[in-house]
Coordinates of C-alpha atoms in Angstrom, one line a residue:
M44 CA 29.5 147.5 135.5
K45 CA 31.4 146.0 132.8
K46 CA 34.7 146.3 135.3
I47 CA 32.9 144.4 137.9
L48 CA 32.0 141.7 135.7
L49 CA 35.6 141.3 133.9
V50 CA 37.0 141.0 137.3
F51 CA 34.6 137.8 138.5
C52 CA 35.2 136.0 135.1
I53 CA 39.0 136.6 136.3
A54 CA 38.1 135.5 139.5
V55 CA 36.1 132.3 138.2
S56 CA 38.8 131.5 135.7
M57 CA 41.7 131.4 138.4
L58 CA 39.1 129.6 140.8
S59 CA 38.8 126.9 137.7
Y60 CA 42.3 126.9 137.0
S61 CA 43.5 125.7 141.0
Q62 CA 40.7 123.5 141.4
K63 CA 41.7 121.3 138.7
K64 CA 40.2 118.1 138.9
L65 CA 42.7 115.4 139.5
S66 CA 42.6 111.9 138.1
A67 CA 40.5 109.3 139.7
D68 CA 43.1 106.6 138.5
Y69 CA 45.4 107.9 141.5
S70 CA 44.7 108.8 145.4
Y71 CA 47.7 109.5 147.8
K72 CA 47.3 109.8 151.6
V73 CA 50.5 112.4 153.4
S74 CA 52.2 111.2 156.9
Q75 CA 52.3 112.9 159.7
P76 CA 55.2 115.7 159.2
Y77 CA 58.9 114.6 161.0
K78 CA 61.9 116.2 161.4
V79 CA 63.9 117.6 158.5
F80 CA 67.8 115.9 158.0
D81 CA 69.3 117.8 155.6
A82 CA 71.4 115.5 153.2
A83 CA 73.5 115.8 149.8
N84 CA 72.5 112.3 149.7
K85 CA 69.4 110.3 150.2
F86 CA 68.4 106.8 149.2
Y87 CA 65.1 105.1 149.4
F88 CA 64.2 101.7 149.6
A89 CA 61.3 99.6 150.0
K90 CA 60.3 95.8 151.1
D91 CA 57.4 93.9 152.4
N92 CA 55.4 96.7 154.1
Q93 CA 58.6 99.2 155.2
A94 CA 60.3 101.9 153.7
M95 CA 64.2 102.4 154.7
T96 CA 65.8 105.8 153.8
V97 CA 69.7 106.5 154.2
K98 CA 70.8 109.8 154.4
I99 CA 74.6 111.3 154.4
H100 CA 75.8 114.5 155.7
K101 CA 79.6 115.2 155.7
D102 CA 80.6 112.5 159.1
E103 CA 77.0 111.9 159.7
V104 CA 74.5 109.1 158.3
L105 CA 70.8 109.0 159.4
I106 CA 68.7 105.6 158.9
Q107 CA 64.9 106.4 158.7
K108 CA 62.1 103.6 158.7
F109 CA 58.8 104.4 157.3
N110 CA 55.4 102.2 157.4
T111 CA 54.0 102.0 153.9
D112 CA 50.6 100.8 154.4
K113 CA 49.6 103.7 156.9
P114 CA 52.4 105.7 155.5
S115 CA 54.2 106.8 158.7
F116 CA 57.5 107.7 160.0
T117 CA 58.2 104.9 162.7
K118 CA 61.8 105.2 163.9
E119 CA 65.7 106.5 163.3
E120 CA 69.0 106.0 164.2
L121 CA 72.1 108.4 163.7
Y122 CA 75.3 107.6 163.1
E123 CA 78.4 110.5 163.6
K124 CA 81.6 110.2 162.6
K125 CA 81.2 106.0 162.3
F126 CA 83.2 106.4 159.0
P127 CA 86.9 108.1 158.0
K128 CA 86.8 111.6 157.6
N129 CA 86.2 112.6 154.2
F130 CA 84.8 109.5 153.1
V131 CA 82.8 109.3 150.2
V132 CA 79.6 107.9 149.3
E133 CA 79.4 105.0 146.4
D134 CA 76.6 103.7 146.3
I135 CA 73.9 101.8 148.3
L136 CA 73.1 98.4 146.7
E137 CA 70.1 95.5 148.0
I138 CA 72.3 92.4 146.9
N139 CA 70.4 88.8 147.8
N140 CA 67.8 90.4 149.8
K141 CA 70.5 92.3 151.8
F142 CA 71.6 96.1 151.8
Y143 CA 75.3 97.3 151.7
F144 CA 76.8 100.8 152.1
F145 CA 79.9 101.2 150.0
Y146 CA 82.1 103.8 150.3
S147 CA 85.5 104.6 149.3
S148 CA 88.5 106.5 151.2
W149 CA 92.0 107.9 149.8
D150 CA 95.1 106.2 151.9
D151 CA 97.0 109.0 151.5
D152 CA 100.2 107.9 153.5
N153 CA 100.2 104.2 151.4
E154 CA 98.8 106.2 148.2
K155 CA 96.2 103.4 148.0
E156 CA 92.1 103.8 146.9
Q157 CA 90.0 101.8 149.1
L158 CA 86.6 100.4 148.5
F159 CA 85.0 99.6 151.9
Y160 CA 81.3 98.2 152.9
N161 CA 78.8 98.5 155.6
E162 CA 75.8 96.0 155.6
I163 CA 72.5 97.4 156.7
D164 CA 70.1 95.7 158.8
F165 CA 66.7 97.0 156.5
E166 CA 64.2 95.0 159.5
K167 CA 65.9 97.2 162.5
G168 CA 67.1 100.1 160.1
E169 CA 70.3 99.9 161.5
F170 CA 74.2 98.9 160.6
V171 CA 75.0 95.4 161.3
G172 CA 78.8 95.3 163.2
S173 CA 81.8 97.7 161.8
S174 CA 83.0 98.5 157.8
K175 CA 85.0 95.9 156.2
M176 CA 87.5 96.5 153.3
L177 CA 86.1 94.9 150.1
F178 CA 89.5 95.8 148.3
D179 CA 91.9 98.8 147.2
V180 CA 93.6 99.8 144.3
K181 CA 97.5 101.2 144.2
G182 CA 97.3 105.0 143.2
K183 CA 94.2 107.1 142.0
V184 CA 91.3 106.5 140.0
T185 CA 89.4 108.7 137.9
G186 CA 85.8 109.8 138.9
T187 CA 83.5 113.1 139.1
S188 CA 85.0 115.6 140.3
M189 CA 82.9 117.4 143.3
G190 CA 84.6 120.7 145.2
F191 CA 87.0 119.1 147.2
S192 CA 85.9 115.5 146.5
V193 CA 86.4 112.8 143.5
Q194 CA 82.8 110.7 143.7
D195 CA 82.0 108.0 141.5
K196 CA 85.0 106.6 141.2
F197 CA 83.5 102.9 141.6
P198 CA 80.6 102.1 139.5
F199 CA 78.6 99.2 140.3
L200 CA 76.4 96.8 138.0
L201 CA 74.0 94.1 139.5
S202 CA 73.6 91.0 137.2
H203 CA 69.7 90.3 136.5
D204 CA 69.3 88.4 139.6
K205 CA 71.1 90.4 142.0
K206 CA 73.7 87.7 142.6
N207 CA 76.8 88.6 141.7
I208 CA 78.4 92.2 141.2
L209 CA 80.9 94.2 139.0
I210 CA 82.7 97.0 140.4
K211 CA 84.1 99.1 137.7
Y212 CA 87.3 101.6 138.3
R213 CA 89.7 103.4 135.6
K214 CA 93.1 104.1 136.8
K215 CA 94.6 107.9 136.6
P216 CA 96.8 107.8 133.5
E217 CA 100.4 108.1 134.1
V218 CA 100.7 109.8 130.6
K219 CA 98.5 113.0 130.6
R220 CA 98.3 113.2 126.7
D221 CA 95.9 110.6 125.8
V222 CA 96.9 109.9 122.2
N223 CA 99.7 108.4 123.6
S224 CA 97.7 107.0 126.9
Y225 CA 96.4 103.1 127.3
D226 CA 93.3 103.0 129.8
V227 CA 93.6 100.5 132.3
I228 CA 90.3 99.4 133.8
G229 CA 89.9 97.4 136.9
L230 CA 86.9 95.0 136.8
M231 CA 86.2 93.0 140.3
A232 CA 83.6 90.7 140.5
F233 CA 81.8 89.6 143.7
D234 CA 79.2 87.1 144.3
E235 CA 76.1 87.1 146.8
N236 CA 78.5 87.0 149.7
L237 CA 80.6 89.7 148.7
T238 CA 83.4 87.0 147.9
K239 CA 85.4 87.7 145.0
T240 CA 85.3 85.7 142.2
S241 CA 87.3 87.3 140.1
G242 CA 89.5 90.3 139.3
N243 CA 91.3 91.9 136.5
E244 CA 92.8 95.2 135.6
L245 CA 93.0 95.2 131.5
K246 CA 94.8 97.6 129.6
M247 CA 92.5 98.3 127.1
P248 CA 93.8 97.5 123.1
Y249 CA 93.5 101.6 122.0
T250 CA 94.5 104.5 123.3
E251 CA 92.2 106.8 125.1
R252 CA 91.9 109.1 122.2
R253 CA 91.0 106.0 119.9
M254 CA 87.8 104.7 122.7
D255 CA 85.1 105.6 124.4
N256 CA 83.6 103.1 126.3
L257 CA 79.6 102.7 126.4
D258 CA 78.3 100.2 128.8
Y259 CA 79.8 97.2 130.9
H260 CA 78.1 94.0 132.0
L261 CA 78.1 91.0 134.2
D262 CA 76.2 88.3 133.4
N263 CA 74.8 85.7 136.1
N264 CA 77.3 83.4 135.1
G265 CA 80.5 86.1 136.2
N266 CA 81.6 86.5 132.4
L267 CA 82.0 90.7 131.8
Y268 CA 81.4 92.3 128.3
L269 CA 82.8 95.4 127.6
L270 CA 81.2 98.0 124.6
T271 CA 83.1 100.7 123.3
K272 CA 83.2 103.0 120.0
V273 CA 86.7 102.8 118.3
F274 CA 87.4 105.5 116.5
H275 CA 89.6 105.0 112.9
D276 CA 91.7 108.6 113.7
D277 CA 92.9 110.5 116.7
S278 CA 89.9 112.6 117.7
N279 CA 87.9 110.9 120.2
K280 CA 84.4 112.9 118.6
D281 CA 81.7 111.2 116.7
K282 CA 82.4 113.5 113.5
K283 CA 78.7 114.3 111.9
K284 CA 79.3 117.1 109.1
K285 CA 77.1 117.0 106.3
K286 CA 79.2 115.3 103.6
D287 CA 79.8 112.3 106.5
E288 CA 78.0 109.2 105.2
E289 CA 79.9 106.8 107.4
A290 CA 80.9 107.1 111.0
N291 CA 84.1 107.5 111.7
Y292 CA 84.1 104.9 114.5
H293 CA 83.0 101.1 114.8
L294 CA 81.5 99.1 117.7
E295 CA 83.5 96.6 119.5
L296 CA 82.5 93.9 122.1
F297 CA 85.0 92.6 124.7
F298 CA 84.2 89.6 126.1
V299 CA 86.4 88.5 129.4
K300 CA 84.9 85.1 130.4
A301 CA 84.5 84.5 134.4
G302 CA 88.2 83.3 136.0
T303 CA 90.2 84.9 133.1
S304 CA 91.9 87.8 131.6
K305 CA 92.0 87.0 128.3
I306 CA 89.7 90.1 125.8
D307 CA 88.0 88.4 123.3
I308 CA 86.6 91.2 120.1
T309 CA 83.8 91.0 118.7
K310 CA 83.8 93.4 115.9
F311 CA 80.3 95.6 115.2
E312 CA 80.1 97.7 111.6
N313 CA 77.7 100.4 112.2
K314 CA 79.0 102.2 108.9
E315 CA 76.0 104.5 108.1
K316 CA 74.4 104.8 111.4
F317 CA 75.9 106.9 114.2
I318 CA 75.6 106.0 117.5
N319 CA 74.5 108.1 120.4
K320 CA 74.0 105.5 123.4
L321 CA 73.7 102.1 123.3
W322 CA 73.1 100.1 127.0
I323 CA 73.8 96.0 127.7
F324 CA 71.0 94.8 129.9
D325 CA 70.4 91.0 131.2
T326 CA 68.0 88.6 130.3
P327 CA 66.7 85.4 132.3
N328 CA 67.1 83.5 128.7
N329 CA 70.7 82.6 127.4
F330 CA 71.2 85.8 126.0
L331 CA 72.1 89.9 126.8
V332 CA 70.1 92.7 124.8
C333 CA 71.6 95.8 124.2
G334 CA 69.9 98.8 123.1
G335 CA 69.9 102.4 122.2
F336 CA 69.9 105.5 119.9
Y337 CA 71.4 106.0 116.6
S338 CA 71.5 108.7 113.7
N339 CA 72.1 108.7 110.2
G340 CA 74.5 111.4 110.2
K341 CA 74.1 115.4 109.3
G342 CA 73.3 116.6 113.2
E343 CA 74.4 116.8 116.5
R344 CA 75.2 114.9 119.6
N345 CA 71.9 113.4 120.6
D346 CA 70.1 114.3 117.9
S347 CA 68.4 110.7 117.0
D348 CA 66.9 108.9 114.0
G349 CA 65.9 105.8 115.2
I350 CA 65.9 103.3 117.9
M351 CA 68.2 100.1 117.7
S352 CA 69.0 96.6 119.3
F353 CA 71.0 93.7 119.0
K354 CA 71.2 90.4 121.0
I355 CA 75.1 89.4 122.4
N356 CA 75.3 85.1 123.3
N357 CA 77.1 83.9 125.9
T358 CA 80.7 84.2 124.3
G359 CA 80.4 87.6 123.2
G360 CA 78.8 87.1 119.5
I361 CA 76.7 89.6 118.2
Y362 CA 73.3 88.3 116.0
D363 CA 69.8 90.0 115.2
E364 CA 70.1 93.4 115.1
V365 CA 67.7 95.4 113.8
Y366 CA 66.9 99.6 113.5
H367 CA 63.8 101.1 113.5
D368 CA 63.4 105.2 112.1
I369 CA 61.2 107.3 114.0
P370 CA 58.5 108.5 111.8
L371 CA 57.7 112.4 110.7
E372 CA 54.3 111.9 111.8
L373 CA 55.7 110.9 115.9
L374 CA 58.6 114.3 115.8
N375 CA 55.6 116.8 114.7
M376 CA 53.3 116.1 117.4
F377 CA 52.9 118.4 120.2
E378 CA 55.3 120.9 118.2
S379 CA 54.8 124.3 117.1
K380 CA 53.6 125.1 113.6
K381 CA 57.1 126.4 113.1
T382 CA 58.6 123.6 114.0
V383 CA 56.5 121.5 112.0
K384 CA 57.3 123.6 109.1
K385 CA 60.5 123.2 109.4
N386 CA 60.6 119.4 109.6
E387 CA 58.6 119.1 106.7
K388 CA 60.9 121.5 104.6
K389 CA 63.7 119.3 106.0
E390 CA 62.3 115.9 104.6
E391 CA 61.4 118.0 101.4
K392 CA 65.0 118.5 100.7
G393 CA 65.9 115.2 101.4
E394 CA 67.2 115.5 104.7
E395 CA 66.3 114.0 107.8
A396 CA 64.6 115.6 110.8
K397 CA 65.9 114.1 113.6
F398 CA 64.7 114.0 117.6
K399 CA 66.8 116.5 119.3
D400 CA 68.8 116.8 122.0
L401 CA 67.4 112.7 123.0
K402 CA 69.0 111.0 125.7
L403 CA 68.9 107.3 126.8
K404 CA 67.6 107.5 130.3
N405 CA 66.0 103.9 130.8
L406 CA 66.3 100.9 129.3
N407 CA 63.6 97.6 130.6
V408 CA 64.1 94.3 129.2
D409 CA 61.6 91.4 130.0
K410 CA 61.9 87.8 130.7
E411 CA 61.2 87.0 127.2
G412 CA 63.5 89.4 125.9
N413 CA 61.1 92.3 124.7
V414 CA 63.0 95.5 124.7
V415 CA 61.6 99.5 126.1
L416 CA 63.4 101.9 125.8
I417 CA 62.7 105.7 127.2
G418 CA 64.8 108.8 126.2
E419 CA 64.0 112.5 127.2
Q420 CA 65.3 115.8 125.7
D421 CA 67.7 117.3 128.1
F422 CA 70.2 120.0 127.2
V423 CA 71.8 122.7 128.7
I424 CA 72.6 126.5 127.5
A425 CA 75.2 128.6 128.8
Y426 CA 74.7 132.6 128.8
T427 CA 76.8 135.3 129.2
N428 CA 76.0 138.9 130.8
S429 CA 77.4 142.3 129.8
K430 CA 79.7 141.7 132.8
G431 CA 81.1 138.3 131.3
N432 CA 79.4 136.0 133.9
T433 CA 78.5 133.0 133.1
Y434 CA 75.4 131.6 133.5
Y435 CA 72.8 128.4 132.8
K436 CA 69.3 127.8 132.0
Y437 CA 68.5 124.1 132.2
F438 CA 65.7 122.2 129.6
Y439 CA 63.7 119.0 130.4
Q440 CA 61.5 118.3 127.6
D441 CA 59.7 115.5 125.3
I442 CA 59.8 112.2 126.7
F443 CA 60.4 109.3 124.1
A444 CA 59.2 105.7 124.4
A445 CA 59.5 102.8 122.0
K446 CA 59.2 98.8 122.6
I447 CA 60.8 96.2 120.3
N448 CA 59.7 92.8 120.6
K449 CA 62.0 89.7 121.1
N450 CA 61.6 89.1 117.0
G451 CA 63.0 92.4 116.5
G452 CA 59.8 93.8 115.7
L453 CA 58.6 97.4 116.8
D454 CA 55.3 96.9 118.7
W455 CA 54.8 100.6 119.4
M456 CA 56.5 104.4 119.9
K457 CA 55.4 106.8 121.6
K458 CA 55.6 110.9 122.4
V459 CA 54.8 112.1 125.7
P460 CA 54.7 116.2 125.8
K461 CA 56.9 118.1 129.0
N462 CA 58.2 121.9 128.8
Q463 CA 60.4 121.9 132.0
Y464 CA 62.7 124.5 132.7
G465 CA 64.8 125.8 135.5
S466 CA 68.1 127.4 136.5
R467 CA 69.3 125.1 139.1
G468 CA 69.9 121.9 137.4
K469 CA 68.1 119.0 137.8
S470 CA 66.5 120.1 140.9
G471 CA 62.5 118.6 140.4
M472 CA 63.0 118.5 137.0
S473 CA 62.5 115.6 134.5
Y474 CA 60.9 112.3 135.6
K475 CA 60.9 109.2 137.6
Y476 CA 60.2 105.6 136.0
F477 CA 58.9 102.1 136.9
F478 CA 57.4 99.4 135.9
A479 CA 54.1 98.1 137.3
N480 CA 51.4 95.9 136.8
N481 CA 52.0 95.4 133.0
N482 CA 52.5 99.0 132.1
H483 CA 55.3 101.7 132.1
Y484 CA 54.6 104.5 134.3
L485 CA 56.2 108.2 134.1
V486 CA 55.8 110.5 136.7
F487 CA 56.7 114.2 137.0
L488 CA 55.7 118.0 137.4
D489 CA 54.2 119.5 134.9
N490 CA 52.3 122.3 133.9
V491 CA 48.7 122.0 134.5
K492 CA 47.8 123.2 130.9
N493 CA 49.2 119.9 129.6
I494 CA 46.9 117.5 131.0
E495 CA 44.6 117.6 127.7
I496 CA 46.9 118.8 125.7
A497 CA 45.9 118.3 121.5
A498 CA 48.8 116.5 119.6
D499 CA 49.0 119.8 117.4
K500 CA 49.4 122.1 120.2
A501 CA 53.0 122.2 121.9
P502 CA 53.5 122.2 125.7
E503 CA 53.1 124.8 128.0
R504 CA 56.1 125.6 130.0
H505 CA 56.9 124.4 133.6
T506 CA 59.5 126.1 135.5
D507 CA 60.8 124.6 138.1
G508 CA 60.2 125.2 141.6
Q509 CA 56.9 127.3 141.0
G510 CA 54.7 124.4 142.2
G511 CA 53.1 122.4 139.0
Y512 CA 50.8 119.1 139.1
L513 CA 52.3 115.8 140.0
T514 CA 51.5 114.1 136.6
S515 CA 51.8 110.4 136.0
V516 CA 51.5 109.1 132.2
K517 CA 50.7 105.3 132.0
I518 CA 52.0 103.6 129.1
N519 CA 50.4 99.7 128.5
D520 CA 52.9 97.5 127.8
N521 CA 50.8 95.4 125.3
D522 CA 49.6 97.6 123.0
G523 CA 50.6 101.0 124.0
T524 CA 47.8 102.7 125.1
L525 CA 48.7 105.9 126.7
T526 CA 46.3 107.5 130.0
K527 CA 47.6 110.3 131.6
G528 CA 46.3 112.1 134.5
S529 CA 47.0 114.5 137.5
I530 CA 47.8 113.0 141.0
L531 CA 47.7 116.3 143.2
N532 CA 48.9 120.0 142.7
A533 CA 52.0 120.9 144.8
R534 CA 50.6 124.1 146.0
E535 CA 47.2 122.2 147.7
V536 CA 48.3 119.0 149.4
E537 CA 46.2 118.9 152.4
D538 CA 46.7 122.6 154.0
F539 CA 50.2 122.6 153.0
K540 CA 52.7 123.4 149.9
L541 CA 55.4 120.8 148.6
H542 CA 59.1 122.1 148.3
Q543 CA 62.0 120.7 146.9
F544 CA 60.3 118.0 145.0
S545 CA 62.8 115.7 143.3
T546 CA 62.0 112.9 141.4
N547 CA 65.2 110.9 142.9
R548 CA 62.7 110.6 145.9
V549 CA 59.9 108.7 144.0
F550 CA 60.3 105.0 144.9
K551 CA 57.9 102.0 143.9
V552 CA 56.7 100.2 147.4
S553 CA 54.6 97.7 145.6
E554 CA 52.8 96.7 142.6
N555 CA 49.9 99.1 142.8
A556 CA 51.7 101.9 144.9
F557 CA 54.9 104.7 145.2
M558 CA 56.0 106.8 147.7
F559 CA 58.0 109.8 147.6
E560 CA 59.3 112.4 150.7
A561 CA 59.2 116.2 150.3
Y562 CA 59.7 119.2 152.4
K563 CA 56.7 121.2 153.8
K564 CA 58.5 124.4 155.0
N565 CA 58.8 124.5 159.4
K566 CA 61.8 122.2 159.4
E567 CA 60.1 119.1 158.6
D568 CA 59.3 116.4 155.8
V569 CA 56.3 114.4 155.1
M570 CA 55.8 110.9 153.0
I571 CA 53.2 111.1 150.3
K572 CA 51.8 107.2 149.1
V573 CA 50.3 107.7 146.0
E574 CA 47.8 104.7 145.0
M575 CA 47.4 103.6 141.6
N576 CA 43.8 102.7 141.4

């Protein structure tokens, strides 16, 4: 009898677990299934009540259209061998309400790297005419090696009004030893009609070993900004030994006025502040905002003690810099007792507990110049087995968010517990961020046990590829009020399970809704629309 009762209790427990109540703040609708198209590159866009996906696989490009109200699949156009052999997708961008497909192709005969574009008619879901060359570069440019191809050769930056575009490239150094090599950076600017407004190849004033470029920016007037670390030695590496009280580098902002090639340099002495990451963002006002994370030394790269911000005027001048430390109370939230005790001992010894492995992922600047910074614990651990084979484990853990107001004050600071683990790279881990209805939304797959987690408990692990609950964290922009809710159970979406979920496929379709695409087996995809009630 006791055994029967035990089995009954376990069954009830499992039933209650699988039937976890979903949040009333969200509801969702699922489209009818449609034929899957496997592709390495997938892009998602929304406009009015329509959505468009562009999927690229080898020499095939598929454009699909959807109605976002229902949601429902409406049409598709497949293009085969329209582009050069071995072309490399660079980006797809919306510029002044038009959509452009950018790709590169190496001209072996003339030894030139070429950048092309082809306009896409969003309404029709079709390419407009043939491709056009935007510009070419004599010789090789650097990028990210992916098997037999090189990707990310041409990073793109849009101005705040989406009417100016900056395309950057780095010439492959002729001198292999970077201690003797000076980077040559190409910065090509175009207007909303993709008409070239300026183009410069700038030789950096320091060798590669002395520089680490942090960010580039193009403002609405076509002025160029480059923020870089300048090292005081040839290490090309942050030194964070216990005895080091000052960074072995300082920051410099390179400013190139529109239509010129002259570099004006503003020096920024960070001294005891070790800069992890900084990004430059435009504002509708007459200044730019730069924000990121810093540490006070005595830690590993990507360990952070606080957040920082400063403004940049339209001549490259830096002013109004502010720093805000991350308090111990926040660091100890959602941690194990062991970690809390360790952090407290560090503080007692005069050392500082840090937010470990924190990487800047998003920076949002509103029309007033208020800054919201969002980071995530993101790290990889390599393991080698007895046979000498190396494999990797990927971790995407807690999220950090904070708001610095336009006057430099700290409005709020939050820590969102998360513990994702996988062995296939990013895959379905990390989060998707978007801003809507004066709220900051963080969407990710999580272990259901973490929905109502207490502040003195560490989050349960979510293993990538093993179901999970699609979770949304909403942070009010005004006061930082945080609410958390379950949207759906990936194992119980109508009569099927979701597979191959990826935050890269989540995209905003209105102020009250977002959509994402997922695989449901049987060679079929579905589009799921989530309403934020």
